[in-house]
GROMACS .gro file of C-alpha atoms in nm:
model
  478
    1MET     CA    1  -1.682  -1.275  -2.977
    2LYS     CA    2  -1.468  -1.285  -3.290
    3CYS     CA    3  -1.243  -1.576  -3.378
    4ILE     CA    4  -0.876  -1.470  -3.408
    5LYS     CA    5  -0.823  -1.712  -3.699
    6CYS     CA    6  -1.110  -1.634  -3.935
    7GLY     CA    7  -1.259  -1.317  -3.784
    8ILE     CA    8  -1.613  -1.461  -3.772
    9ASP     CA    9  -1.827  -1.340  -3.482
   10ASN     CA   10  -1.954  -1.619  -3.256
   11LYS     CA   11  -2.236  -1.552  -3.012
   12LEU     CA   12  -2.248  -1.718  -2.671
   13ARG     CA   13  -2.510  -1.971  -2.777
   14GLU     CA   14  -2.303  -2.066  -3.083
   15ARG     CA   15  -1.988  -2.106  -2.875
   16LYS     CA   16  -2.170  -2.338  -2.636
   17LEU     CA   17  -2.322  -2.547  -2.916
   18ASN     CA   18  -1.974  -2.592  -3.068
   19SER     CA   19  -1.806  -2.681  -2.739
   20GLY     CA   20  -1.613  -2.356  -2.722
   21LYS     CA   21  -1.502  -2.365  -3.087
   22CYS     CA   22  -1.556  -2.130  -3.378
   23LYS     CA   23  -1.864  -2.217  -3.583
   24ASN     CA   24  -1.673  -2.143  -3.905
   25CYS     CA   25  -1.316  -2.278  -3.866
   26SER     CA   26  -1.351  -2.485  -3.546
   27HIS     CA   27  -1.063  -2.298  -3.382
   28ARG     CA   28  -1.097  -2.328  -3.005
   29PHE     CA   29  -1.160  -2.017  -2.799
   30VAL     CA   30  -0.922  -1.994  -2.503
   31PHE     CA   31  -1.118  -1.740  -2.301
   32GLU     CA   32  -1.486  -1.719  -2.227
   33PRO     CA   33  -1.563  -1.361  -2.113
   34THR     CA   34  -1.894  -1.459  -1.951
   35SER     CA   35  -1.699  -1.668  -1.696
   36HIS     CA   36  -1.515  -1.358  -1.571
   37THR     CA   37  -1.779  -1.146  -1.403
   38SER     CA   38  -1.542  -0.856  -1.333
   39HIS     CA   39  -1.331  -0.880  -1.650
   40LYS     CA   40  -1.569  -0.926  -1.939
   41ASN     CA   41  -1.320  -0.777  -2.186
   42LEU     CA   42  -1.083  -1.071  -2.147
   43THR     CA   43  -1.127  -1.226  -2.492
   44ASP     CA   44  -0.900  -1.406  -2.737
   45GLN     CA   45  -0.884  -1.096  -2.953
   46PHE     CA   46  -0.787  -0.880  -2.656
   47PHE     CA   47  -0.512  -1.124  -2.557
   48ALA     CA   48  -0.377  -1.142  -2.914
   49ASN     CA   49  -0.378  -0.763  -2.943
   50ALA     CA   50  -0.202  -0.735  -2.606
   51ILE     CA   51   0.078  -0.965  -2.729
   52ALA     CA   52   0.112  -0.763  -3.049
   53GLN     CA   53   0.111  -0.435  -2.858
   54ILE     CA   54   0.371  -0.528  -2.595
   55SER     CA   55   0.602  -0.689  -2.852
   56ALA     CA   56   0.563  -0.397  -3.098
   57ASN     CA   57   0.419  -0.637  -3.357
   58ASN     CA   58   0.662  -0.919  -3.274
   59THR     CA   59   0.976  -0.705  -3.297
   60LEU     CA   60   1.063  -0.688  -2.925
   61TYR     CA   61   1.122  -0.954  -2.663
   62PHE     CA   62   0.933  -0.908  -2.337
   63THR     CA   63   0.927  -1.076  -1.997
   64VAL     CA   64   0.644  -1.251  -1.816
   65GLY     CA   65   0.647  -0.975  -1.557
   66GLN     CA   66   0.612  -0.705  -1.822
   67PHE     CA   67   0.321  -0.890  -1.976
   68LYS     CA   68   0.154  -0.929  -1.637
   69TYR     CA   69   0.178  -0.557  -1.568
   70PHE     CA   70   0.058  -0.482  -1.921
   71ILE     CA   71  -0.258  -0.689  -1.876
   72ASP     CA   72  -0.313  -0.563  -1.522
   73ARG     CA   73  -0.328  -0.204  -1.639
   74LYS     CA   74  -0.629  -0.280  -1.855
   75PHE     CA   75  -0.831  -0.400  -1.558
   76THR     CA   76  -0.692  -0.181  -1.280
   77PRO     CA   77  -0.778   0.189  -1.290
   78ASN     CA   78  -0.578   0.267  -0.974
   79THR     CA   79  -0.216   0.158  -0.947
   80LYS     CA   80  -0.149   0.286  -0.595
   81PRO     CA   81  -0.122   0.045  -0.302
   82SER     CA   82  -0.332   0.099   0.009
   83ILE     CA   83  -0.329  -0.015   0.370
   84ILE     CA   84  -0.636  -0.167   0.530
   85GLU     CA   85  -0.606  -0.119   0.905
   86SER     CA   86  -0.811  -0.293   1.172
   87LYS     CA   87  -0.799  -0.245   1.549
   88GLN     CA   88  -0.879  -0.497   1.818
   89ILE     CA   89  -0.924  -0.352   2.168
   90ASN     CA   90  -0.895  -0.585   2.465
   91ILE     CA   91  -0.948  -0.460   2.820
   92HIS     CA   92  -1.054  -0.632   3.143
   93ARG     CA   93  -1.419  -0.643   3.238
   94ILE     CA   94  -1.525  -0.380   3.485
   95ASN     CA   95  -1.584  -0.463   3.851
   96PHE     CA   96  -1.951  -0.386   3.916
   97ASN     CA   97  -1.925  -0.355   4.296
   98LEU     CA   98  -1.624  -0.126   4.276
   99CYS     CA   99  -1.773   0.101   4.011
  100PHE     CA  100  -2.111   0.112   4.187
  101GLY     CA  101  -1.945   0.208   4.514
  102ILE     CA  102  -1.755   0.487   4.340
  103SER     CA  103  -2.076   0.616   4.180
  104VAL     CA  104  -2.245   0.632   4.526
  105LEU     CA  105  -1.954   0.840   4.657
  106VAL     CA  106  -1.971   1.067   4.352
  107PHE     CA  107  -2.343   1.118   4.403
  108LEU     CA  108  -2.294   1.196   4.771
  109LEU     CA  109  -2.025   1.448   4.679
  110TYR     CA  110  -2.249   1.594   4.411
  111THR     CA  111  -2.542   1.626   4.657
  112VAL     CA  112  -2.329   1.783   4.931
  113LEU     CA  113  -2.182   2.034   4.690
  114ASN     CA  114  -2.528   2.122   4.559
  115ILE     CA  115  -2.656   2.179   4.914
  116TYR     CA  116  -2.347   2.386   4.994
  117ALA     CA  117  -2.398   2.593   4.681
  118HIS     CA  118  -2.764   2.637   4.769
  119LEU     CA  119  -2.686   2.760   5.121
  120THR     CA  120  -2.421   2.992   4.985
  121LEU     CA  121  -2.672   3.152   4.752
  122VAL     CA  122  -2.917   3.190   5.044
  123LYS     CA  123  -2.649   3.364   5.256
  124LEU     CA  124  -2.586   3.603   4.971
  125ASN     CA  125  -2.956   3.695   4.987
  126ILE     CA  126  -3.013   3.564   4.636
  127GLU     CA  127  -3.372   3.461   4.591
  128ILE     CA  128  -3.393   3.094   4.501
  129THR     CA  129  -3.660   2.833   4.522
  130PRO     CA  130  -3.624   2.618   4.836
  131PHE     CA  131  -3.534   2.250   4.808
  132SER     CA  132  -3.827   2.044   4.697
  133VAL     CA  133  -3.920   1.686   4.613
  134LYS     CA  134  -3.830   1.767   4.253
  135PHE     CA  135  -3.459   1.785   4.342
  136PHE     CA  136  -3.458   1.446   4.512
  137LEU     CA  137  -3.652   1.291   4.223
  138PHE     CA  138  -3.386   1.435   3.995
  139LEU     CA  139  -3.110   1.271   4.201
  140LEU     CA  140  -3.298   0.941   4.211
  141THR     CA  141  -3.344   0.939   3.832
  142SER     CA  142  -2.977   1.018   3.779
  143PHE     CA  143  -2.876   0.745   4.025
  144LEU     CA  144  -3.090   0.481   3.855
  145ALA     CA  145  -2.953   0.581   3.511
  146CYS     CA  146  -2.602   0.544   3.649
  147PHE     CA  147  -2.683   0.208   3.809
  148PHE     CA  148  -2.825   0.053   3.491
  149LYS     CA  149  -2.538   0.192   3.282
  150ILE     CA  150  -2.278   0.027   3.509
  151GLN     CA  151  -2.476  -0.297   3.519
  152ASP     CA  152  -2.503  -0.302   3.138
  153ALA     CA  153  -2.131  -0.231   3.099
  154ALA     CA  154  -2.046  -0.512   3.344
  155ASN     CA  155  -2.254  -0.762   3.141
  156SER     CA  156  -2.133  -0.646   2.799
  157SER     CA  157  -1.814  -0.720   2.607
  158SER     CA  158  -1.478  -0.631   2.760
  159SER     CA  159  -1.412  -0.410   2.457
  160ASP     CA  160  -1.568  -0.068   2.513
  161GLU     CA  161  -1.498   0.238   2.298
  162MET     CA  162  -1.527   0.491   2.578
  163ARG     CA  163  -1.299   0.298   2.810
  164SER     CA  164  -1.042   0.228   2.542
  165GLN     CA  165  -1.017   0.599   2.463
  166ARG     CA  166  -0.960   0.679   2.829
  167LEU     CA  167  -0.722   0.393   2.895
  168GLN     CA  168  -0.472   0.465   2.617
  169PRO     CA  169  -0.115   0.428   2.749
  170ASP     CA  170  -0.041   0.792   2.659
  171THR     CA  171  -0.356   0.935   2.821
  172ASN     CA  172  -0.290   1.223   3.061
  173ILE     CA  173  -0.479   1.104   3.370
  174PHE     CA  174  -0.467   1.434   3.556
  175SER     CA  175  -0.589   1.626   3.252
  176GLN     CA  176  -0.886   1.390   3.218
  177LEU     CA  177  -0.969   1.415   3.590
  178LEU     CA  178  -0.954   1.794   3.569
  179LYS     CA  179  -1.206   1.788   3.284
  180ASP     CA  180  -1.434   1.562   3.491
  181VAL     CA  181  -1.419   1.797   3.791
  182LEU     CA  182  -1.493   2.102   3.576
  183ILE     CA  183  -1.795   1.931   3.423
  184LEU     CA  184  -1.926   1.844   3.772
  185ILE     CA  185  -1.881   2.202   3.886
  186ILE     CA  186  -2.068   2.327   3.582
  187GLY     CA  187  -2.341   2.072   3.658
  188ILE     CA  188  -2.371   2.202   4.013
  189ILE     CA  189  -2.404   2.561   3.897
  190LEU     CA  190  -2.665   2.472   3.638
  191SER     CA  191  -2.857   2.261   3.887
  192GLN     CA  192  -2.906   2.565   4.108
  193PHE     CA  193  -3.094   2.736   3.828
  194PHE     CA  194  -3.257   2.438   3.659
  195TYR     CA  195  -3.346   2.188   3.929
  196PHE     CA  196  -3.508   2.441   4.170
  197SER     CA  197  -3.696   2.642   3.913
  198ASN     CA  198  -4.069   2.602   3.890
  199ASN     CA  199  -4.057   2.691   3.524
  200TRP     CA  200  -3.901   2.362   3.419
  201SER     CA  201  -4.110   2.055   3.358
  202TYR     CA  202  -4.046   1.714   3.509
  203VAL     CA  203  -3.993   1.566   3.162
  204LEU     CA  204  -3.703   1.801   3.084
  205LEU     CA  205  -3.552   1.745   3.425
  206GLY     CA  206  -3.581   1.369   3.370
  207ILE     CA  207  -3.388   1.390   3.042
  208ILE     CA  208  -3.116   1.598   3.209
  209ALA     CA  209  -3.104   1.350   3.499
  210ILE     CA  210  -3.055   1.054   3.265
  211TYR     CA  211  -2.764   1.222   3.087
  212LEU     CA  212  -2.608   1.321   3.419
  213GLY     CA  213  -2.639   0.963   3.543
  214ARG     CA  214  -2.474   0.822   3.234
  215TYR     CA  215  -2.187   1.069   3.266
  216ILE     CA  216  -2.131   0.987   3.633
  217SER     CA  217  -2.137   0.617   3.544
  218ASN     CA  218  -1.858   0.680   3.292
  219ILE     CA  219  -1.656   0.856   3.560
  220SER     CA  220  -1.715   0.564   3.796
  221ILE     CA  221  -1.604   0.307   3.538
  222TYR     CA  222  -1.297   0.515   3.455
  223LEU     CA  223  -1.195   0.553   3.821
  224GLY     CA  224  -1.266   0.183   3.879
  225ASP     CA  225  -1.030   0.093   3.593
  226LEU     CA  226  -0.761   0.316   3.741
  227ILE     CA  227  -0.795   0.150   4.082
  228LYS     CA  228  -0.788  -0.199   3.928
  229GLY     CA  229  -0.493  -0.106   3.709
  230ASN     CA  230  -0.671  -0.193   3.386
  231ARG     CA  231  -0.516  -0.073   3.061
  232ALA     CA  232  -0.643  -0.092   2.707
  233VAL     CA  233  -0.445  -0.337   2.492
  234ILE     CA  234  -0.494  -0.227   2.133
  235LYS     CA  235  -0.372  -0.460   1.859
  236VAL     CA  236  -0.347  -0.288   1.523
  237THR     CA  237  -0.343  -0.516   1.221
  238GLN     CA  238  -0.238  -0.376   0.885
  239LYS     CA  239  -0.306  -0.554   0.561
  240ILE     CA  240  -0.135  -0.418   0.250
  241TYR     CA  241  -0.350  -0.426  -0.061
  242ASN     CA  242  -0.161  -0.408  -0.391
  243PRO     CA  243  -0.384  -0.339  -0.692
  244GLY     CA  244  -0.378  -0.575  -0.986
  245TRP     CA  245  -0.563  -0.883  -1.088
  246PHE     CA  246  -0.282  -1.118  -1.186
  247ASN     CA  247   0.005  -1.259  -0.990
  248ASN     CA  248   0.279  -1.470  -1.144
  249GLN     CA  249   0.077  -1.789  -1.105
  250SER     CA  250  -0.247  -1.655  -1.250
  251ILE     CA  251  -0.077  -1.498  -1.553
  252TYR     CA  252   0.069  -1.840  -1.635
  253GLU     CA  253  -0.282  -1.983  -1.602
  254LEU     CA  254  -0.374  -1.758  -1.894
  255MET     CA  255  -0.056  -1.796  -2.098
  256ASN     CA  256  -0.029  -2.175  -2.080
  257PRO     CA  257  -0.372  -2.257  -2.232
  258TRP     CA  258  -0.318  -1.980  -2.487
  259GLN     CA  259   0.012  -2.130  -2.603
  260LYS     CA  260  -0.139  -2.478  -2.600
  261THR     CA  261  -0.410  -2.365  -2.841
  262ASN     CA  262  -0.233  -2.099  -3.048
  263GLY     CA  263   0.132  -2.200  -3.026
  264SER     CA  264   0.418  -2.044  -2.830
  265ILE     CA  265   0.437  -1.669  -2.783
  266LYS     CA  266   0.737  -1.592  -3.003
  267LYS     CA  267   0.886  -1.294  -2.821
  268LEU     CA  268   0.818  -1.409  -2.467
  269LEU     CA  269   1.148  -1.456  -2.283
  270SER     CA  270   1.196  -1.791  -2.116
  271ASP     CA  271   1.462  -1.976  -1.919
  272VAL     CA  272   1.572  -2.146  -2.243
  273TYR     CA  273   1.694  -1.815  -2.382
  274LYS     CA  274   1.873  -1.740  -2.056
  275THR     CA  275   2.049  -2.077  -2.068
  276ASN     CA  276   2.164  -2.018  -2.424
  277ILE     CA  277   2.313  -1.681  -2.325
  278LYS     CA  278   2.502  -1.838  -2.037
  279ASN     CA  279   2.661  -2.093  -2.268
  280VAL     CA  280   2.797  -1.836  -2.513
  281ASN     CA  281   3.178  -1.834  -2.547
  282ILE     CA  282   3.383  -1.536  -2.659
  283ASN     CA  283   3.647  -1.579  -2.926
  284ASN     CA  284   3.993  -1.480  -2.800
  285ASP     CA  285   4.050  -1.275  -3.116
  286ILE     CA  286   3.805  -1.010  -3.002
  287THR     CA  287   3.943  -0.962  -2.650
  288ALA     CA  288   4.137  -0.659  -2.767
  289TYR     CA  289   3.809  -0.481  -2.831
  290SER     CA  290   3.636  -0.299  -2.547
  291PHE     CA  291   3.296  -0.146  -2.495
  292ASP     CA  292   3.285   0.221  -2.405
  293ARG     CA  293   3.002   0.167  -2.160
  294LEU     CA  294   2.882  -0.088  -1.909
  295LEU     CA  295   2.523  -0.117  -1.791
  296VAL     CA  296   2.473  -0.311  -1.467
  297CYS     CA  297   2.119  -0.420  -1.375
  298ASP     CA  298   2.005  -0.530  -1.033
  299SER     CA  299   1.813  -0.827  -1.177
  300ASP     CA  300   1.889  -1.103  -1.427
  301ILE     CA  301   1.554  -1.062  -1.601
  302ILE     CA  302   1.615  -0.698  -1.701
  303ALA     CA  303   1.965  -0.781  -1.823
  304GLN     CA  304   1.819  -1.072  -2.019
  305PHE     CA  305   1.552  -0.845  -2.166
  306LEU     CA  306   1.803  -0.584  -2.286
  307ILE     CA  307   2.043  -0.840  -2.430
  308ALA     CA  308   1.763  -1.024  -2.612
  309ASN     CA  309   1.664  -0.697  -2.779
  310ASN     CA  310   2.028  -0.625  -2.888
  311PHE     CA  311   2.052  -0.317  -2.672
  312HIS     CA  312   2.426  -0.381  -2.624
  313PHE     CA  313   2.498  -0.368  -2.997
  314GLU     CA  314   2.294  -0.057  -3.065
  315THR     CA  315   2.451   0.143  -2.780
  316ASN     CA  316   2.802  -0.008  -2.771
  317CYS     CA  317   2.729  -0.102  -2.413
  318ALA     CA  318   2.813  -0.424  -2.229
  319ILE     CA  319   2.529  -0.552  -2.009
  320PHE     CA  320   2.549  -0.757  -1.691
  321SER     CA  321   2.335  -0.817  -1.388
  322ILE     CA  322   2.471  -0.771  -1.039
  323THR     CA  323   2.482  -1.151  -1.010
  324LYS     CA  324   2.726  -1.157  -1.309
  325TYR     CA  325   2.470  -1.278  -1.563
  326PRO     CA  326   2.562  -1.386  -1.828
  327GLU     CA  327   2.824  -1.573  -1.626
  328SER     CA  328   3.014  -1.739  -1.912
  329ILE     CA  329   3.142  -1.407  -2.048
  330PHE     CA  330   3.166  -1.206  -1.727
  331GLU     CA  331   3.536  -1.239  -1.641
  332ILE     CA  332   3.678  -1.187  -1.988
  333THR     CA  333   3.443  -0.896  -2.061
  334MET     CA  334   3.536  -0.724  -1.735
  335GLN     CA  335   3.903  -0.755  -1.829
  336MET     CA  336   3.827  -0.580  -2.155
  337LEU     CA  337   3.628  -0.308  -1.982
  338ARG     CA  338   3.894  -0.231  -1.720
  339ARG     CA  339   4.146  -0.160  -1.995
  340ASN     CA  340   3.932   0.125  -2.123
  341PRO     CA  341   4.032   0.451  -1.947
  342ASP     CA  342   3.717   0.623  -2.075
  343LEU     CA  343   3.477   0.361  -1.945
  344LYS     CA  344   3.144   0.482  -1.807
  345VAL     CA  345   2.932   0.259  -1.588
  346TYR     CA  346   2.555   0.293  -1.560
  347ALA     CA  347   2.342   0.142  -1.285
  348LEU     CA  348   1.985   0.045  -1.373
  349HIS     CA  349   1.767  -0.090  -1.097
  350ASN     CA  350   1.426  -0.126  -0.940
  351CYS     CA  351   1.315   0.146  -0.703
  352SER     CA  352   1.364  -0.070  -0.396
  353PRO     CA  353   1.603  -0.104  -0.101
  354GLY     CA  354   1.816  -0.344  -0.303
  355GLY     CA  355   1.802  -0.119  -0.607
  356VAL     CA  356   1.920   0.199  -0.433
  357SER     CA  357   2.212  -0.003  -0.293
  358LEU     CA  358   2.339  -0.100  -0.638
  359VAL     CA  359   2.592   0.183  -0.686
  360HIS     CA  360   2.733   0.131  -0.337
  361TYR     CA  361   2.771  -0.241  -0.413
  362LEU     CA  362   2.958  -0.171  -0.736
  363ARG     CA  363   3.203   0.057  -0.555
  364SER     CA  364   3.267  -0.178  -0.263
  365HIS     CA  365   3.330  -0.519  -0.425
  366ASP     CA  366   3.649  -0.639  -0.590
  367GLU     CA  367   3.477  -0.813  -0.882
  368TRP     CA  368   3.335  -0.478  -0.982
  369PHE     CA  369   3.500  -0.141  -0.917
  370LYS     CA  370   3.635  -0.132  -0.565
  371ASN     CA  371   3.916   0.125  -0.529
  372SER     CA  372   3.852   0.241  -0.883
  373ASP     CA  373   3.794   0.596  -1.003
  374VAL     CA  374   3.564   0.484  -1.284
  375LYS     CA  375   3.259   0.705  -1.327
  376ILE     CA  376   2.936   0.534  -1.215
  377ILE     CA  377   2.608   0.701  -1.311
  378ASP     CA  378   2.291   0.600  -1.128
  379LEU     CA  379   2.017   0.597  -1.391
  380GLY     CA  380   1.753   0.495  -1.136
  381ILE     CA  381   1.482   0.424  -1.065
  382LEU     CA  382   1.528   0.636  -0.750
  383PRO     CA  383   1.246   0.726  -0.509
  384ARG     CA  384   1.275   1.096  -0.601
  385GLN     CA  385   1.188   1.003  -0.960
  386VAL     CA  386   0.883   0.807  -0.849
  387LEU     CA  387   0.762   1.085  -0.620
  388LYS     CA  388   0.738   1.314  -0.921
  389SER     CA  389   0.520   1.067  -1.109
  390GLN     CA  390   0.146   1.018  -1.067
  391LYS     CA  391   0.071   0.695  -1.254
  392ILE     CA  392   0.376   0.478  -1.213
  393TRP     CA  393   0.287   0.140  -1.065
  394ILE     CA  394   0.384   0.130  -0.697
  395LYS     CA  395   0.377  -0.181  -0.482
  396ARG     CA  396   0.411  -0.215  -0.107
  397THR     CA  397   0.511  -0.509   0.113
  398GLU     CA  398   0.623  -0.559   0.470
  399GLU     CA  399   0.932  -0.740   0.340
  400SER     CA  400   1.040  -0.431   0.145
  401ALA     CA  401   0.986  -0.214   0.453
  402SER     CA  402   1.203  -0.447   0.658
  403GLN     CA  403   1.480  -0.436   0.396
  404ALA     CA  404   1.469  -0.056   0.391
  405GLN     CA  405   1.517  -0.044   0.767
  406GLN     CA  406   1.832  -0.254   0.728
  407LEU     CA  407   1.996  -0.019   0.478
  408SER     CA  408   2.342   0.092   0.584
  409THR     CA  409   2.391   0.440   0.727
  410GLN     CA  410   2.591   0.541   0.419
  411ILE     CA  411   2.307   0.451   0.182
  412GLN     CA  412   2.045   0.613   0.405
  413GLN     CA  413   2.243   0.936   0.411
  414SER     CA  414   2.255   0.939   0.031
  415LEU     CA  415   1.875   0.958   0.020
  416ARG     CA  416   1.651   1.250   0.098
  417TYR     CA  417   1.423   1.227   0.398
  418GLU     CA  418   1.108   1.177   0.189
  419GLU     CA  419   1.283   0.910  -0.018
  420LEU     CA  420   1.393   0.711   0.286
  421LYS     CA  421   1.047   0.739   0.444
  422TRP     CA  422   0.888   0.623   0.117
  423LEU     CA  423   1.110   0.313   0.115
  424MET     CA  424   1.060   0.242   0.486
  425ASP     CA  425   0.684   0.245   0.428
  426GLY     CA  426   0.744  -0.065   0.214
  427ASN     CA  427   0.700   0.099  -0.127
  428PHE     CA  428   0.887  -0.014  -0.437
  429VAL     CA  429   0.862   0.000  -0.815
  430GLU     CA  430   0.978  -0.269  -1.056
  431LEU     CA  431   1.140  -0.196  -1.393
  432GLU     CA  432   0.918  -0.468  -1.539
  433SER     CA  433   0.618  -0.244  -1.478
  434LEU     CA  434   0.734  -0.034  -1.775
  435GLN     CA  435   0.628  -0.110  -2.129
  436PRO     CA  436   0.922  -0.280  -2.312
  437GLN     CA  437   0.950  -0.032  -2.597
  438LYS     CA  438   0.936   0.263  -2.359
  439LEU     CA  439   1.193   0.112  -2.124
  440ILE     CA  440   1.442   0.067  -2.407
  441GLN     CA  441   1.382   0.421  -2.533
  442ILE     CA  442   1.433   0.592  -2.200
  443VAL     CA  443   1.740   0.389  -2.101
  444ASN     CA  444   1.894   0.461  -2.440
  445ARG     CA  445   1.817   0.830  -2.407
  446SER     CA  446   1.943   0.850  -2.048
  447ILE     CA  447   2.272   0.679  -2.131
  448ALA     CA  448   2.325   0.914  -2.424
  449ALA     CA  449   2.262   1.213  -2.197
  450ASN     CA  450   2.446   1.070  -1.892
  451GLN     CA  451   2.150   1.151  -1.667
  452ASN     CA  452   1.882   0.991  -1.451
  453LEU     CA  453   1.576   0.842  -1.610
  454ASP     CA  454   1.321   1.114  -1.674
  455ILE     CA  455   0.970   1.016  -1.560
  456ASN     CA  456   0.644   1.165  -1.679
  457ASP     CA  457   0.287   1.040  -1.705
  458ASP     CA  458   0.144   1.158  -2.035
  459ASN     CA  459   0.187   0.844  -2.244
  460LEU     CA  460  -0.118   0.646  -2.358
  461ILE     CA  461  -0.140   0.304  -2.518
  462SER     CA  462  -0.441   0.148  -2.682
  463ILE     CA  463  -0.556  -0.210  -2.694
  464ASN     CA  464  -0.814  -0.305  -2.954
  465ASP     CA  465  -1.016  -0.619  -2.887
  466GLY     CA  466  -1.187  -0.619  -3.224
  467SER     CA  467  -1.499  -0.436  -3.110
  468SER     CA  468  -1.383  -0.157  -2.880
  469THR     CA  469  -1.067   0.034  -2.813
  470PHE     CA  470  -0.956   0.070  -2.453
  471TYR     CA  471  -0.718   0.340  -2.342
  472ASN     CA  472  -0.500   0.299  -2.042
  473SER     CA  473  -0.232   0.522  -1.894
  474ILE     CA  474   0.121   0.389  -1.908
  475GLU     CA  475   0.400   0.567  -1.732
  476SER     CA  476   0.708   0.661  -1.926
  477PHE     CA  477   1.047   0.791  -1.835
  478GLY     CA  478   1.082   1.016  -2.136
   0.00000   0.00000   0.00000
């Protein structure tokens, strides 16, 4: 592993002998790739290159969330969430005496019907082998198979696959009983040709008898459950798995030791920058000036990111979050904006229940544009934009699904069916999942064209760790 200070390669043995320091310049290594069994490419050089890549060689500010997504993409080939579902089936234990009694009645019915069928064939002058000991041995074998099956079921767990399938709340009882009766009738017909034929061996008849007994035992257990009123109680547990190695805590566990060893990450946005922005005061001499555009974000962090990178100066566009960040200049700036008859307002938000509500919020609150005819353009991200993309990073949570279900009727009606379903499944996409440089480019382009963000998936970034170059797909909106 190469040292990021002097570029000298240090082998594992050399790193251990020098207590994790470079053998040449004694600079401490922050990461030891051999300690990460599933992420052996996590080296100091990789981390330094990642910082340079995301900041465009220290020319762009970036957020912690953007950096987390950036690193995650290297180690996560699939960015789609998945649901791991498990079922737990609980039903009452069967009643042995009841089920055994039912099986005896079924066997008596089966025997009587067989005899009746036999006599009917005799009356029709159809030649058939008379009843023999073989038939009664067949019945006895079937009866014993049924008996042991019921006894085994009574002693086993109360969760049984066959019973749970038959005891579903939506099971059509009469349809199932009709199937059982038809199978018994078919068994009777076949028995007239199989069980009385001298051409069949006892071994084959024994196998048929065992299967018949097991089927009759299933019927007995099913009817016993119906009489007892048993029903299958199926508890379905869903666990949402979101791909990605780092969460907010673990990314700090990497960043903090890095900054302790190599100094602060210059372009990483922090709460200090946000505090400084809040404390800015506007000179009264410039209140006559007005921006031509206003960009409203649904989160403080995205507004902070755009302001830090001077997006407002380059596009002549005021920037606020929906929570009025930066607060110290909100009121006076809004006064300036309302005096502009040609003002255009752009909404930029996460693809989430809160995000798709942003335009409605702007039009329904006095501090924004209630009862105003100002033009508001929804840049996105909207679900329809995500559905067109293949590699954009989607997350899913139960909390997001619950928020989607609470959307007002007006907002729900503004969405297509597939969009609303996508949100109600708990899916969402964060703006921070986009590479900083790309996010600025597409927002700039979309504002200039007065249109939604345009998503496609053909953008690649590369991260060089000093020995190998890794390519990873990054979604873009343009």
